[in-house]
Amino acid sequence: MSSAWLILGASSAMARAFARLAAAEGAHVILAGRDGDDLALQASDALLRGAASAQPMQFDARKPEGFAPLLNALFALDATPSIAVFSGRMVDQAKLEETPEALAGMVADNFTGPAQLLLMALPDMEEKPGGAIVGVSSVSGDRGRRSNFGYGAPKAGFTAFLSGLRARLSRARVHVLTVKPGFVDTAMTWGLPGLFLVASPDAAARRMWRAAKKRRNTVYVPGFWWLIMTIIRQVPEFIFKKMKF
């Protein structure tokens, strides 16, 4: 049976690269996001690259009334269903402290919106097993830092959610991959100060794609972030709270 990918946040640079990989393997792709014109162009590109079908659809993590049509489209296909979550948004910590009301929207974009959609997908994912869920979290969720704890908090929540979802779906032969990118050259990180060791979206997507194929549980992107975050997590709290990052 062929495969079908519902890709949330499909206009992001990593999602675009991921969709190209899925299309090249002949999968059905549903490209979900807010920019309809961009999604239509991506759908045309996916068909040229070999996708079995390509459908642009609207997705807004803050509007759960739009989730059911996306899932209906995915599960109507005669294919093994998979879902990739790229949706998310980062508000600078300083701006967040100036406008605390922005926190609710960022939590919806990075955690509660995608999590609600995945919960809605559970029964059908179990009924049509063999697929995968790829969830893009962040290294920012590994430990709260003074410079971005507003963004890191919903990412930590999404990481915990994916861990539980992995256990929940393991007996149904549906694999859940947690992706923790470091700095990736995307619109979200454009112009941010202090970035280093920045990965390209294409390289990040290839690493995610391979990890999903190998049914790995968690993957850092690029891989050296595993070592960096392992060290950061081990720093004693009395030292950590004095660090300026």
Coordinates of C-alpha atoms in Angstrom, one line a residue:
M1 CA 0.0 0.0 0.0
S2 CA 1.3 3.5 -0.8
S3 CA 1.8 6.1 1.9
A4 CA 0.1 9.4 2.6
W5 CA 1.5 12.4 4.5
L6 CA -0.5 15.1 6.1
I7 CA 2.1 17.9 6.6
L8 CA 1.1 20.7 9.0
G9 CA 2.8 24.0 8.7
A10 CA 3.8 23.1 5.2
S11 CA 5.1 26.5 4.2
S12 CA 8.0 26.3 6.6
A13 CA 11.4 25.7 5.0
M14 CA 11.9 22.3 6.7
A15 CA 8.4 21.2 5.8
R16 CA 9.0 22.1 2.2
A17 CA 12.1 19.9 2.1
F18 CA 10.3 17.1 3.9
A19 CA 7.4 17.2 1.4
R20 CA 9.8 17.0 -1.5
L21 CA 11.3 13.8 0.0
A22 CA 7.8 12.3 0.4
A23 CA 6.8 13.3 -3.1
A24 CA 9.9 11.7 -4.6
E25 CA 8.9 8.4 -3.1
G26 CA 5.5 8.6 -4.7
A27 CA 3.5 9.4 -1.5
H28 CA 0.2 11.3 -1.4
V29 CA 0.8 14.6 0.3
I30 CA -1.6 17.0 1.9
L31 CA 0.0 20.3 2.4
A32 CA -1.6 22.2 5.2
G33 CA -1.0 25.8 6.3
R34 CA -2.2 29.4 6.1
D35 CA -0.8 30.6 2.8
G36 CA -3.1 29.1 0.1
D37 CA -1.2 30.5 -2.8
D38 CA 2.1 29.1 -1.6
L39 CA 0.6 25.8 -0.8
A40 CA -0.9 25.6 -4.3
L41 CA 2.6 26.1 -5.8
Q42 CA 4.0 23.5 -3.5
A43 CA 1.3 21.0 -4.6
S44 CA 2.2 21.5 -8.2
D45 CA 5.9 21.0 -7.4
A46 CA 5.1 17.8 -5.5
L47 CA 3.2 16.4 -8.5
L48 CA 6.2 17.1 -10.7
R49 CA 8.5 15.3 -8.3
G50 CA 6.3 12.2 -8.4
A51 CA 3.7 12.5 -5.7
A52 CA 0.7 10.2 -6.1
S53 CA -1.5 13.2 -5.3
A54 CA -1.0 16.6 -3.8
Q55 CA -3.6 18.7 -2.1
P56 CA -3.3 22.1 -0.5
M57 CA -5.5 22.7 2.5
Q58 CA -6.0 25.4 5.1
F59 CA -4.6 24.8 8.6
D60 CA -4.5 27.2 11.6
A61 CA -3.4 25.7 14.9
R62 CA -5.6 28.2 16.7
K63 CA -8.8 27.1 14.8
P64 CA -9.6 23.5 15.8
E65 CA -12.8 23.7 13.8
G66 CA -10.6 23.1 10.7
F67 CA -8.9 20.0 12.0
A68 CA -11.6 17.4 11.1
P69 CA -11.6 18.2 7.3
L70 CA -7.8 17.7 7.2
L71 CA -8.1 14.3 8.9
N72 CA -11.0 13.3 6.8
A73 CA -8.9 14.0 3.7
L74 CA -6.0 12.0 5.0
F75 CA -8.0 8.9 6.1
A76 CA -10.1 8.9 2.9
L77 CA -7.0 8.0 0.9
D78 CA -6.3 4.4 0.1
A79 CA -2.8 4.6 1.7
T80 CA -1.0 4.2 5.0
P81 CA -1.5 7.5 6.8
S82 CA 1.2 9.5 8.4
I83 CA 1.3 13.0 9.9
A84 CA 4.2 15.4 10.2
V85 CA 3.9 18.5 12.5
F86 CA 6.0 21.5 11.5
S87 CA 3.7 24.2 12.7
G88 CA 5.0 26.6 15.3
R89 CA 5.9 30.1 16.0
M90 CA 8.5 31.8 18.2
V91 CA 8.0 35.2 19.9
D92 CA 11.1 36.9 21.1
Q93 CA 11.4 36.6 24.9
A94 CA 11.7 40.4 25.3
K95 CA 8.7 41.1 23.2
L96 CA 6.8 38.4 25.1
E97 CA 7.5 40.0 28.4
E98 CA 6.2 43.3 26.9
T99 CA 3.0 41.6 25.7
P100 CA 2.3 38.6 27.9
E101 CA -1.0 38.1 26.2
A102 CA 0.9 36.8 23.2
L103 CA 1.8 33.7 25.2
A104 CA -1.5 32.0 24.7
G105 CA -1.2 32.1 20.9
M106 CA 2.3 30.8 20.9
V107 CA 1.3 27.9 23.1
A108 CA -1.6 27.1 20.7
D109 CA 0.8 27.2 17.7
N110 CA 3.5 25.1 19.2
F111 CA 1.6 22.7 21.5
T112 CA -2.1 22.6 22.1
G113 CA -3.3 23.0 18.5
P114 CA -1.2 20.2 17.0
A115 CA -1.7 18.0 20.1
Q116 CA -5.5 18.4 19.8
L117 CA -5.3 17.4 16.1
L118 CA -3.2 14.3 16.9
L119 CA -5.6 13.3 19.7
M120 CA -8.4 13.5 17.1
A121 CA -6.4 11.3 14.7
L122 CA -5.8 8.5 17.3
P123 CA -8.7 6.2 16.4
D124 CA -8.1 6.2 12.7
M125 CA -4.3 5.9 13.1
E126 CA -4.9 2.7 15.1
E127 CA -7.4 1.4 12.5
K128 CA -5.0 1.9 9.6
P129 CA -1.6 1.0 11.3
G130 CA 1.8 1.1 9.9
G131 CA 2.2 4.8 9.6
A132 CA 4.2 7.4 11.5
I133 CA 3.8 10.7 13.3
V134 CA 6.7 13.1 13.1
G135 CA 6.6 15.9 15.6
V136 CA 9.0 18.8 15.4
S137 CA 9.7 20.1 18.9
S138 CA 13.0 21.9 19.8
V139 CA 16.1 21.8 21.9
S140 CA 14.6 24.8 23.7
G141 CA 12.2 22.3 25.4
D142 CA 15.1 20.4 27.0
R143 CA 15.7 23.0 29.7
G144 CA 14.3 26.4 30.3
R145 CA 16.8 29.2 29.7
R146 CA 16.4 32.9 30.7
S147 CA 16.6 34.0 27.0
N148 CA 13.7 32.0 25.7
F149 CA 11.7 30.2 28.4
G150 CA 8.4 31.4 27.0
Y151 CA 9.1 29.5 23.7
G152 CA 10.8 26.6 25.4
A153 CA 7.8 25.9 27.7
P154 CA 5.3 24.8 25.0
K155 CA 8.0 22.9 23.2
A156 CA 8.7 21.0 26.5
G157 CA 5.0 20.2 26.7
F158 CA 4.9 19.0 23.1
T159 CA 8.0 16.8 23.7
A160 CA 6.3 15.2 26.7
F161 CA 3.1 14.8 24.7
L162 CA 4.9 13.0 21.9
S163 CA 6.6 10.7 24.4
G164 CA 3.3 9.6 25.8
L165 CA 1.7 9.3 22.3
R166 CA 4.6 7.1 21.3
A167 CA 3.9 4.7 24.1
R168 CA 0.1 4.9 23.4
L169 CA 0.5 4.0 19.7
S170 CA 3.3 1.5 20.0
R171 CA 1.0 -1.5 20.1
A172 CA -0.9 -0.2 17.1
R173 CA 2.3 -0.3 15.0
V174 CA 2.2 3.5 14.5
H175 CA 5.6 5.0 15.2
V176 CA 6.1 8.5 16.8
L177 CA 9.3 10.4 16.2
T178 CA 10.3 13.4 18.2
V179 CA 12.5 15.9 16.4
K180 CA 14.6 18.4 18.3
P181 CA 16.1 20.9 15.9
G182 CA 18.8 23.3 17.1
F183 CA 19.4 26.4 14.9
V184 CA 18.0 25.8 11.4
D185 CA 18.1 28.5 8.6
T186 CA 14.4 29.3 8.4
A187 CA 12.2 32.3 8.4
M188 CA 11.6 31.8 12.2
T189 CA 15.3 32.2 13.0
W190 CA 16.1 34.9 10.4
G191 CA 17.8 37.9 12.0
L192 CA 18.0 36.4 15.5
P193 CA 21.2 37.3 17.4
G194 CA 23.6 34.7 18.7
L195 CA 22.9 31.9 16.2
F196 CA 25.7 29.4 15.5
L197 CA 26.1 26.0 13.9
V198 CA 23.1 26.7 11.7
A199 CA 21.8 23.8 9.6
S200 CA 20.2 24.0 6.2
P201 CA 16.5 23.0 6.0
D202 CA 17.3 20.3 3.4
A203 CA 19.9 18.7 5.6
A204 CA 17.5 18.8 8.6
A205 CA 14.6 17.2 6.5
R206 CA 16.9 14.4 5.3
R207 CA 17.9 13.6 8.8
M208 CA 14.3 13.6 9.9
W209 CA 13.2 11.4 7.0
R210 CA 15.9 8.8 7.7
A211 CA 15.1 8.8 11.4
A212 CA 11.4 8.2 10.6
K213 CA 12.3 5.3 8.3
K214 CA 14.5 3.7 10.9
R215 CA 11.7 4.2 13.5
R216 CA 13.9 6.1 15.9
N217 CA 12.2 7.6 18.9
T218 CA 14.1 11.0 19.2
V219 CA 16.5 12.7 16.9
Y220 CA 18.4 15.9 17.3
V221 CA 19.0 18.1 14.2
P222 CA 21.9 18.3 13.6
G223 CA 23.1 15.4 15.6
F224 CA 25.7 17.3 17.7
W225 CA 22.9 19.0 19.6
W226 CA 22.4 15.8 21.5
L227 CA 25.8 16.3 23.1
I228 CA 25.3 20.0 23.7
M229 CA 21.9 19.5 25.4
T230 CA 23.2 16.5 27.4
I231 CA 25.8 18.8 28.8
I232 CA 23.4 21.7 29.4
R233 CA 20.9 19.4 31.2
Q234 CA 23.7 18.3 33.6
V235 CA 24.7 21.8 34.7
P236 CA 23.7 22.2 38.4
E237 CA 20.8 24.7 38.9
F238 CA 22.9 27.0 41.1
I239 CA 25.3 27.4 38.2
F240 CA 22.7 27.4 35.5
K241 CA 20.8 30.3 36.9
K242 CA 23.9 32.5 36.7
M243 CA 24.6 31.7 33.0
K244 CA 23.7 34.4 30.5
F245 CA 22.0 32.6 27.7

